[in-house]
Short mmCIF file of C-alpha atoms in Angstrom, two decimals:
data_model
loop_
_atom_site.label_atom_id
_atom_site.label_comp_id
_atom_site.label_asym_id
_atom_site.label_seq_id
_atom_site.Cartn_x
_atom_site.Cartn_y
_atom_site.Cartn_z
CA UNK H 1 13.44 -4.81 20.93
CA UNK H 2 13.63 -1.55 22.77
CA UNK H 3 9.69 -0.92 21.09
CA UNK H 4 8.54 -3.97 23.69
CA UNK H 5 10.26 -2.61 26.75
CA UNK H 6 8.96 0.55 26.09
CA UNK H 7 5.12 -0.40 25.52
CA UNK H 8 4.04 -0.29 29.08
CA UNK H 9 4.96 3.99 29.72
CA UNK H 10 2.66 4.60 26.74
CA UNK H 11 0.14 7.59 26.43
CA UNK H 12 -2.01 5.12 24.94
CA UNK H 13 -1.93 2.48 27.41
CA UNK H 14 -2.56 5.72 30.01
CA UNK H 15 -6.25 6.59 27.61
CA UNK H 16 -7.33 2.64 28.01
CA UNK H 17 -6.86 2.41 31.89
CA UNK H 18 -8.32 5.77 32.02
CA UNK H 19 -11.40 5.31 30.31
CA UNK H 20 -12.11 1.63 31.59
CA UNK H 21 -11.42 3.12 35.06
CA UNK H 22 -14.28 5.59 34.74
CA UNK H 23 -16.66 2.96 33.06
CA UNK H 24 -15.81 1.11 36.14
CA UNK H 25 -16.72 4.10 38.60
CA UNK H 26 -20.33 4.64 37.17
CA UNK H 27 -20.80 1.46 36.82
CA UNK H 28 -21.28 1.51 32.94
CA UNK H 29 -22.96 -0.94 30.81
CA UNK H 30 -22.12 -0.88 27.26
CA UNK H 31 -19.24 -1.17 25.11
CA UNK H 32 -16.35 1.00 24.74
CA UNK H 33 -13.74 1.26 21.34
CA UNK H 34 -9.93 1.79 21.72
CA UNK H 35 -9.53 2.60 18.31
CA UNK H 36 -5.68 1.88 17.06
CA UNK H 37 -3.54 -1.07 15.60
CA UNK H 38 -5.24 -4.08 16.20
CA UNK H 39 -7.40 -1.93 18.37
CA UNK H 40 -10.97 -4.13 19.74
CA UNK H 41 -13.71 -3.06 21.82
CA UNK H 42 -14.70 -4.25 25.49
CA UNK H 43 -17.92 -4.80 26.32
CA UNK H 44 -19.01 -4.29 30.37
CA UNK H 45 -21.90 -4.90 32.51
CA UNK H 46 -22.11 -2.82 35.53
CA UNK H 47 -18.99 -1.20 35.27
CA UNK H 48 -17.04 -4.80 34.71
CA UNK H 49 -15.56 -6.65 31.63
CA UNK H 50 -17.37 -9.20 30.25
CA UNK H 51 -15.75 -9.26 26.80
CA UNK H 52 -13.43 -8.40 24.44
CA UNK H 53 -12.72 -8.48 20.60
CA UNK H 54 -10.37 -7.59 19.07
CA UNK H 55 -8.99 -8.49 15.22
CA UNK H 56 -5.57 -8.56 16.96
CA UNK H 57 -6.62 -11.99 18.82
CA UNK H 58 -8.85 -15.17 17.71
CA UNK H 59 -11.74 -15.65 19.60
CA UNK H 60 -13.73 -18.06 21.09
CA UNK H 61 -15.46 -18.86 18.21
CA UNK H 62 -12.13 -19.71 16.42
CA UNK H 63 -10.64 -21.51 19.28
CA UNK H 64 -13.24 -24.07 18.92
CA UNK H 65 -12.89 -24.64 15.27
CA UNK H 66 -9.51 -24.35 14.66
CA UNK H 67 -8.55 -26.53 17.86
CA UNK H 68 -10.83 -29.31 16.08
CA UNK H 69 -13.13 -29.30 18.86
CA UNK H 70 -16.20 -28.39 16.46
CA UNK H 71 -16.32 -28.91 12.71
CA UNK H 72 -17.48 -25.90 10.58
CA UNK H 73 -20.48 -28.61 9.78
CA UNK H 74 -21.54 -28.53 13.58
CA UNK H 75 -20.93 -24.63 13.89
CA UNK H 76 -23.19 -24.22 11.22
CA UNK H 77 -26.22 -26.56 12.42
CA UNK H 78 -25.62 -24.96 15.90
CA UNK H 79 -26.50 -21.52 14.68
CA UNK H 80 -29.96 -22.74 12.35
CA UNK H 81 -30.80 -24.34 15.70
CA UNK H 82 -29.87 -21.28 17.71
CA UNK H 83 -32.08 -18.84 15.08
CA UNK H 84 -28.67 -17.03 14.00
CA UNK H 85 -27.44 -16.51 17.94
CA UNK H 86 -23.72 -15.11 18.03
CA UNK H 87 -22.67 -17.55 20.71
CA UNK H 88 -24.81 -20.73 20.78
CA UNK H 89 -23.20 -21.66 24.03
CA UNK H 90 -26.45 -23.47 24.95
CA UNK H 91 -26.20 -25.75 21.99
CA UNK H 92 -22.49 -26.72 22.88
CA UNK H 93 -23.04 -28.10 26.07
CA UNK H 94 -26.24 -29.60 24.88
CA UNK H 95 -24.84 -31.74 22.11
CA UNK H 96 -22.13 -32.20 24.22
CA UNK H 97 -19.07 -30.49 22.31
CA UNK H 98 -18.11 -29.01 25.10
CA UNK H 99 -18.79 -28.61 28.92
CA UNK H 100 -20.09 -25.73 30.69
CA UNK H 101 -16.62 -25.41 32.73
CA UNK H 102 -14.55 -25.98 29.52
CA UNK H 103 -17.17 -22.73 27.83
CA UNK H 104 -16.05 -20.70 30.96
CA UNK H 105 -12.34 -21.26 30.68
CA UNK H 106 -12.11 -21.16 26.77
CA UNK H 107 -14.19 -17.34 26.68
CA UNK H 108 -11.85 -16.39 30.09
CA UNK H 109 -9.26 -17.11 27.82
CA UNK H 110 -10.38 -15.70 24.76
CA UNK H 111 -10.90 -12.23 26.85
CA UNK H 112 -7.74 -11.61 28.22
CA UNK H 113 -5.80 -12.91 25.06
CA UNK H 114 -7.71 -9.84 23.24
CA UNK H 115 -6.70 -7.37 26.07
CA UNK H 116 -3.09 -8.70 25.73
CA UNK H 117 -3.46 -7.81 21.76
CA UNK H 118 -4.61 -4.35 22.43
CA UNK H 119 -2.16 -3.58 24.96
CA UNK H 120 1.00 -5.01 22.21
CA UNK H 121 -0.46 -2.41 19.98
CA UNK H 122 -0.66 0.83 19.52
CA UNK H 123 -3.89 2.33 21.31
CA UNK H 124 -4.58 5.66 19.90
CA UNK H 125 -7.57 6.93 20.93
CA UNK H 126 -10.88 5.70 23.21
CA UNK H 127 -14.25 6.78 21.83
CA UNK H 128 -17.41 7.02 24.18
CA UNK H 129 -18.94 4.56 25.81
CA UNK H 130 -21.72 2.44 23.54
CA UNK H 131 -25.00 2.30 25.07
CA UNK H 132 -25.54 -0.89 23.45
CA UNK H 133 -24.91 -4.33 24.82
CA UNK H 134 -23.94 -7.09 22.33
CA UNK H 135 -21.31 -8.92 23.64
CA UNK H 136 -19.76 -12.36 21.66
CA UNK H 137 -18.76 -15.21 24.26
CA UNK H 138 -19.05 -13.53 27.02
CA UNK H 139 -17.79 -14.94 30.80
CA UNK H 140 -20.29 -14.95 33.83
CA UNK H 141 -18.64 -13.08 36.28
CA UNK H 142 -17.19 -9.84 34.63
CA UNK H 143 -13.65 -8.90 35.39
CA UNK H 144 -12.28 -5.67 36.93
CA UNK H 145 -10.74 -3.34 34.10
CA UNK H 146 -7.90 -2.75 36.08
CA UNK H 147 -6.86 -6.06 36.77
CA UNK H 148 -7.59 -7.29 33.31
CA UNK H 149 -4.65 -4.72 32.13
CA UNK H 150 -2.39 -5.43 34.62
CA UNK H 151 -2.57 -8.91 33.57
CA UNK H 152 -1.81 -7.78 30.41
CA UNK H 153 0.98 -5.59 31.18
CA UNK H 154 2.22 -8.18 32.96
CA UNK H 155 2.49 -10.46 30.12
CA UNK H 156 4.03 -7.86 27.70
CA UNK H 157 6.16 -7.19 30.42
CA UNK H 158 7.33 -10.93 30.17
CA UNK H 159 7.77 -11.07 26.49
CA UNK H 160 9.85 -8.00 26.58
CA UNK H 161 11.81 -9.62 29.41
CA UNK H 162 12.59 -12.98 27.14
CA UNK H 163 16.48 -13.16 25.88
CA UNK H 164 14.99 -12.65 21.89
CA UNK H 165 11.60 -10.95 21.98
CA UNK H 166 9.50 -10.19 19.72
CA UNK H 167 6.02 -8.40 18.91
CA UNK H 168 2.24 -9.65 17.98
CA UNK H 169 2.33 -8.72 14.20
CA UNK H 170 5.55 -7.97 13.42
CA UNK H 171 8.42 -10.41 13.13
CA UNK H 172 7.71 -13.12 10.66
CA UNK H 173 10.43 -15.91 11.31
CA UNK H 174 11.58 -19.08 9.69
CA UNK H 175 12.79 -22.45 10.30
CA UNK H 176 16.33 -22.59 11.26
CA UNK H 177 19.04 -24.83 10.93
CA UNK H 178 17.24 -28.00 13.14
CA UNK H 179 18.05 -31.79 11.49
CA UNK H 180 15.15 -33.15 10.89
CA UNK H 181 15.83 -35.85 13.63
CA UNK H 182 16.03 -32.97 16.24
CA UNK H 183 12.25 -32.07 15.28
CA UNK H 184 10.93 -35.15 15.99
CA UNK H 185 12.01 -35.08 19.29
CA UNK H 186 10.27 -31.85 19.60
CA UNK H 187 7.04 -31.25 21.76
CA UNK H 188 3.75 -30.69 19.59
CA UNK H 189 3.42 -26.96 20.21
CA UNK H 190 6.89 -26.35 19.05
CA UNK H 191 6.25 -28.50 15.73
CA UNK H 192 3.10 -27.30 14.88
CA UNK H 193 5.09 -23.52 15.39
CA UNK H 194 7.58 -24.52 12.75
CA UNK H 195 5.05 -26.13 10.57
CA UNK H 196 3.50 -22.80 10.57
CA UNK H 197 6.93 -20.30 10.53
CA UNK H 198 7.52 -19.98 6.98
CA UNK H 199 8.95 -16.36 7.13
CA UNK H 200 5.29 -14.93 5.98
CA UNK H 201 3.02 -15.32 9.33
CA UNK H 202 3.95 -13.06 12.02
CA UNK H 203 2.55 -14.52 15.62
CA UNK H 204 -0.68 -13.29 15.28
CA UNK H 205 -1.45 -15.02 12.10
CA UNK H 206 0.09 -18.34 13.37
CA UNK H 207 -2.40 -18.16 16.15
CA UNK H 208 -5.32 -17.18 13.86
CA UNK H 209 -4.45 -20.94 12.15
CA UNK H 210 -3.95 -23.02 15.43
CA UNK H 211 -6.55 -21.52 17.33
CA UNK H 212 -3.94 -20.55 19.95
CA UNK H 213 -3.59 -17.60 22.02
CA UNK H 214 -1.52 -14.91 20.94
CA UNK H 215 0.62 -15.00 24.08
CA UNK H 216 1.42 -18.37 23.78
CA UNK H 217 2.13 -18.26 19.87
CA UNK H 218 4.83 -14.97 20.72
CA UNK H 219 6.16 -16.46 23.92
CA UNK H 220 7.39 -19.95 22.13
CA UNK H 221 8.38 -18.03 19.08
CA UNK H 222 10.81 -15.38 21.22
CA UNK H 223 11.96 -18.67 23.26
CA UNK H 224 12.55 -20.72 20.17
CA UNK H 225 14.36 -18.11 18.65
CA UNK H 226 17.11 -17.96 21.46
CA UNK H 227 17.17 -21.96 21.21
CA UNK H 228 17.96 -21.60 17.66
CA UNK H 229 14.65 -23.47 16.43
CA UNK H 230 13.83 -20.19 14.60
CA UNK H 231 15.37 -17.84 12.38
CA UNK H 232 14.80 -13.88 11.66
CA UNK H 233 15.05 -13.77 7.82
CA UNK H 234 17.70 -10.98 7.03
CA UNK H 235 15.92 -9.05 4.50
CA UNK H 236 12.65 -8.61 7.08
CA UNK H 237 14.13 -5.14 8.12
CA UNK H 238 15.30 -4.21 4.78
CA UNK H 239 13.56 -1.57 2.20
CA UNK H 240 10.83 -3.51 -0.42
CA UNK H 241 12.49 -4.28 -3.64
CA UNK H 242 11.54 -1.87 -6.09
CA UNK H 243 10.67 -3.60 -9.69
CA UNK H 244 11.86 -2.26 -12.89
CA UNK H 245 10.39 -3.07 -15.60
CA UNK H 246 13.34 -4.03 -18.73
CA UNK H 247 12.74 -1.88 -21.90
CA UNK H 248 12.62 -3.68 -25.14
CA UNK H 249 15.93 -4.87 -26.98
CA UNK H 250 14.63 -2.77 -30.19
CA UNK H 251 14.51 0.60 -27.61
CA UNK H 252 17.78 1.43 -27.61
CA UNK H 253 20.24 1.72 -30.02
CA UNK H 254 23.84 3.02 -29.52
CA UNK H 255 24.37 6.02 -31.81
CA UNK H 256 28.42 7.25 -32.60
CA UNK H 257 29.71 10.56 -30.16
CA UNK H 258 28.73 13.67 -31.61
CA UNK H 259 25.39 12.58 -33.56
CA UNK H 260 22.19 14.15 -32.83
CA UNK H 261 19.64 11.96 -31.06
CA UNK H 262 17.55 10.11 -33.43
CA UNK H 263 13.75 11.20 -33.90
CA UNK H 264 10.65 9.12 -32.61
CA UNK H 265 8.57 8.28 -36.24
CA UNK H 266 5.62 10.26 -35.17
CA UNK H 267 7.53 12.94 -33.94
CA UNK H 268 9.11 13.09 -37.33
CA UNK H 269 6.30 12.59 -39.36
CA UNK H 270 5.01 15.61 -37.55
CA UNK H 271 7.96 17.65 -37.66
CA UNK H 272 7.79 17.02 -41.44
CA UNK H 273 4.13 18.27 -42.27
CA UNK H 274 4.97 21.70 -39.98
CA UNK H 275 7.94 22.17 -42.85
CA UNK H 276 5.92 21.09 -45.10
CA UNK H 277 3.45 23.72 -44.60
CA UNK H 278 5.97 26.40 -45.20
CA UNK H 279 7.06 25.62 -48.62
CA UNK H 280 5.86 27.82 -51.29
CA UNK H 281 3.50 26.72 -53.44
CA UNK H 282 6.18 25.98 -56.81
CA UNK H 283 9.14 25.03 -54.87
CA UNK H 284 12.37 25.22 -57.33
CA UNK H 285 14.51 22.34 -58.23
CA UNK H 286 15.90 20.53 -55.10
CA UNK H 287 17.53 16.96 -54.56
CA UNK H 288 15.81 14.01 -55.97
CA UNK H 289 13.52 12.59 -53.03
CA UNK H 290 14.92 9.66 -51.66
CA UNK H 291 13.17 6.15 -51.52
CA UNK H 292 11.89 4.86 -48.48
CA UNK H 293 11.91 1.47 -47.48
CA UNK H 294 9.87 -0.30 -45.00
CA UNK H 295 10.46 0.04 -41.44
CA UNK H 296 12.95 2.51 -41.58
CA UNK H 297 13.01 6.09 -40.63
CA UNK H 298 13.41 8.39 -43.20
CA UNK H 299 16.03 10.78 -42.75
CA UNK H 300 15.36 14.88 -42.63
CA UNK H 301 16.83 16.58 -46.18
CA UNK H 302 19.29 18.79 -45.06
CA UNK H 303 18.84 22.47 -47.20
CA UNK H 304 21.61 24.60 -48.12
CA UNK H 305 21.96 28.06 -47.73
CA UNK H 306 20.55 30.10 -50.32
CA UNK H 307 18.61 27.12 -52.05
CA UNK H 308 14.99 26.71 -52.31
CA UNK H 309 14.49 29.21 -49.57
CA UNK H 310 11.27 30.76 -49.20
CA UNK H 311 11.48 34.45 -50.61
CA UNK H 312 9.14 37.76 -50.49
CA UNK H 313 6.79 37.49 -53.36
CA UNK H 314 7.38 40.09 -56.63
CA UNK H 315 4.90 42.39 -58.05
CA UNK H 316 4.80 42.78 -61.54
CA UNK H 317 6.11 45.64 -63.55
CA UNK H 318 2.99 48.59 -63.68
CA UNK H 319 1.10 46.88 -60.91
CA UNK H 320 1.19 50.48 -59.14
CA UNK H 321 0.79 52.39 -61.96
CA UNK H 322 4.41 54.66 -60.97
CA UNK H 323 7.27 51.60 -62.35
CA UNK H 324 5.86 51.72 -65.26
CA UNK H 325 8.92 52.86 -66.81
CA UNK H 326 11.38 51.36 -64.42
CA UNK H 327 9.94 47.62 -65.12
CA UNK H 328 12.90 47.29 -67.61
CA UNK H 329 15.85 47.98 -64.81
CA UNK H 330 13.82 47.48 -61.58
CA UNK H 331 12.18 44.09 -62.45
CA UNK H 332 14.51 42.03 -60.03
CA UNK H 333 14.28 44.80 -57.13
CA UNK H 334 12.28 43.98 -53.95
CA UNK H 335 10.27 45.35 -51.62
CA UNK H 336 13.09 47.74 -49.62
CA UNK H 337 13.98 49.49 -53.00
CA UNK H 338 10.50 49.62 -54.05
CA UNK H 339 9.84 51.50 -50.61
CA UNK H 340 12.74 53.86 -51.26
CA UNK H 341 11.83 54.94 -54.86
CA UNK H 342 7.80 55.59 -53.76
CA UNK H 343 9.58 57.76 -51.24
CA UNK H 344 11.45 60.27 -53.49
CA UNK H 345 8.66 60.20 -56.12
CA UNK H 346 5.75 60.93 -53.64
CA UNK H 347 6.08 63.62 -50.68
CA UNK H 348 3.51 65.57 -48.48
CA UNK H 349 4.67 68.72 -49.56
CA UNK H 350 4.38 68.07 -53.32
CA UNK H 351 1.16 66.39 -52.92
CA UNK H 352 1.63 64.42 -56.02
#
């Protein structure tokens, strides 16, 4: 997992601290993009962090529901009461789902689990800073940008330092080889992780459906992959399967060495009316046509040299008016000894 180790000497990890650094400075309120893979946006007040969102990351909002400390039904009559509000913290603590302290801790949380996201990934760019403030769940006292990264660097820092680590969005791994009497014995974060590993959810998504935190989900993955809990399906590196699609049985026929390859019907029928067309008009006597049956493709009469092959047309004996008297011996001649008798009878010079 030389990708991990590496993530911390990044240019992009360089643009983030950069730009936060100067938001810091001026003491910037707003919200500033880091556009990349997850990518998220962090919102500041006077120059400090107050939020951050990322798709890379659940936030508080989903902590709360998918942790089973609100039902969607509660979520839902919080935010009629709250006339649409992002974050009805108000409403929490007022019908007592959850405490003011417990609100402060779980958005804390939520925050620097997003940084940790966008730091794992792959930061490309950093966009001006949004004059607009809107942030979702956001903590009362803002924290310094470059603390909030460190923090984050130093978590990455600890994955990557793990005997099997493994990235955010990446590795999708499986049960292993663990008797099912060996699970029970297991602490609930670890079985709710296998429950979950079924070689098609890579950490983020696992945390997306317990409402854990990123870090957590890809810390006890890496760790129960060097106890042997967890298992790196083989083909997960390999190339996608390509499909190929079986031609009918009907397609393909084997045809004896040395035989020319057999015609499609309609590019036979249309080979057929192009010869057609060539025929003369009273074709002489040729081979009796040969029945057709149905369904099968007619085979292409094979002409012989010399037989019903299209030839010049004749002119009659006294057409011109000058073979008059050679119709009698000249009826069969054609047009190259017609050409060479108009020749010696008619010259320039004679001017007959």
């Amino acid at each position: 997992m030389s990708g991990v180790r590496d993530s911390l000497g990044r240019v992009g990890y360089d643009l983030l601290s950069r730009a936060l650094s100067e938001c810091h400075g001026a003491r910037a309120t707003g919200k500033l993009r880091a556009s990349g893979k997850p990518g998220g946006v962090f919102h500041l007040r006077d120059g400090c962090v107050v939020a951050v969102e990322s798709p890379g990351a659940p936030g508080a909002e989903a902590r709360l529901l998918r942790s089973g400390r609100v039902s969607g039904e509660q979520w839902a009559e919080l935010l009629r009461e709250a006339d649409g509000t992002r974050w009805p913290g108000a409403g929490l603590i007022a019908h007592g789902y959850a405490g003011a302290a417990q609100l402060r801790v779980v958005c804390m949380m939520a925050m620097q689990d997003a940084a940790f996201a966008v730091v794992a990934g792959d930061v490309e760019a950093c966009g001006p800073l949004d004059d607009i403030y809107e942030p979702y769940a956001p903590v009362d006292l803002g924290e310094v940008p470059g603390r909030l990264l460190q923090d984050a660097a130093r978590k990455l820092a600890a994955v990557a330092a793990l005997p099997r680590p493994v990235r955010p969005d990446r590795e999708r791994p499986v049960r292993g080889a663990v008797p099912d009497d060996m699970c029970e014995q297991l602490p609930p974060p670890q079985k709710e992780l296998l429950t979950h590993a079924d070689g098609r959810r890579t950490a983020r998504d696992i945390a997306f459906a317990t409402g854990l935190g990123v870090y957590t989900v890809t810390v006890g993955i890496a760790r129960m992959l060097g106890e042997g809990l967890l298992e790196l399906p083989a083909e997960s590196g390999s190339a996608p399967r390509v499909t190929v699609r079986d031609l009918p049985t009907g397609a393909l026929r084997q045809r004896p060495s040395g035989a020319p390859p057999a015609l499609d019907p309609e590019v036979f029928s249309a080979l057929a009316v192009a010869v057609a067309a060539q025929e003369p008009e009273t074709p002489g006597p040729g081979p009796e046509p040969v029945p057709r049956t149905e369904g099968a493709v007619p085979a292409l009469p094979r002409r012989e040299p010399g037989v019903n092959a299209p030839s010049l047309p004749r002119r009659e004996p006294g057409a011109s008016g000058i073979t008059e008297t050679l119709a009698t011996e000249r009826t069969g001649a054609g047009w190259k000894g017609f050409f060479r008798l108009r020749q010696r009878i008619w010259t320039p010079d004679s001017g007959t």
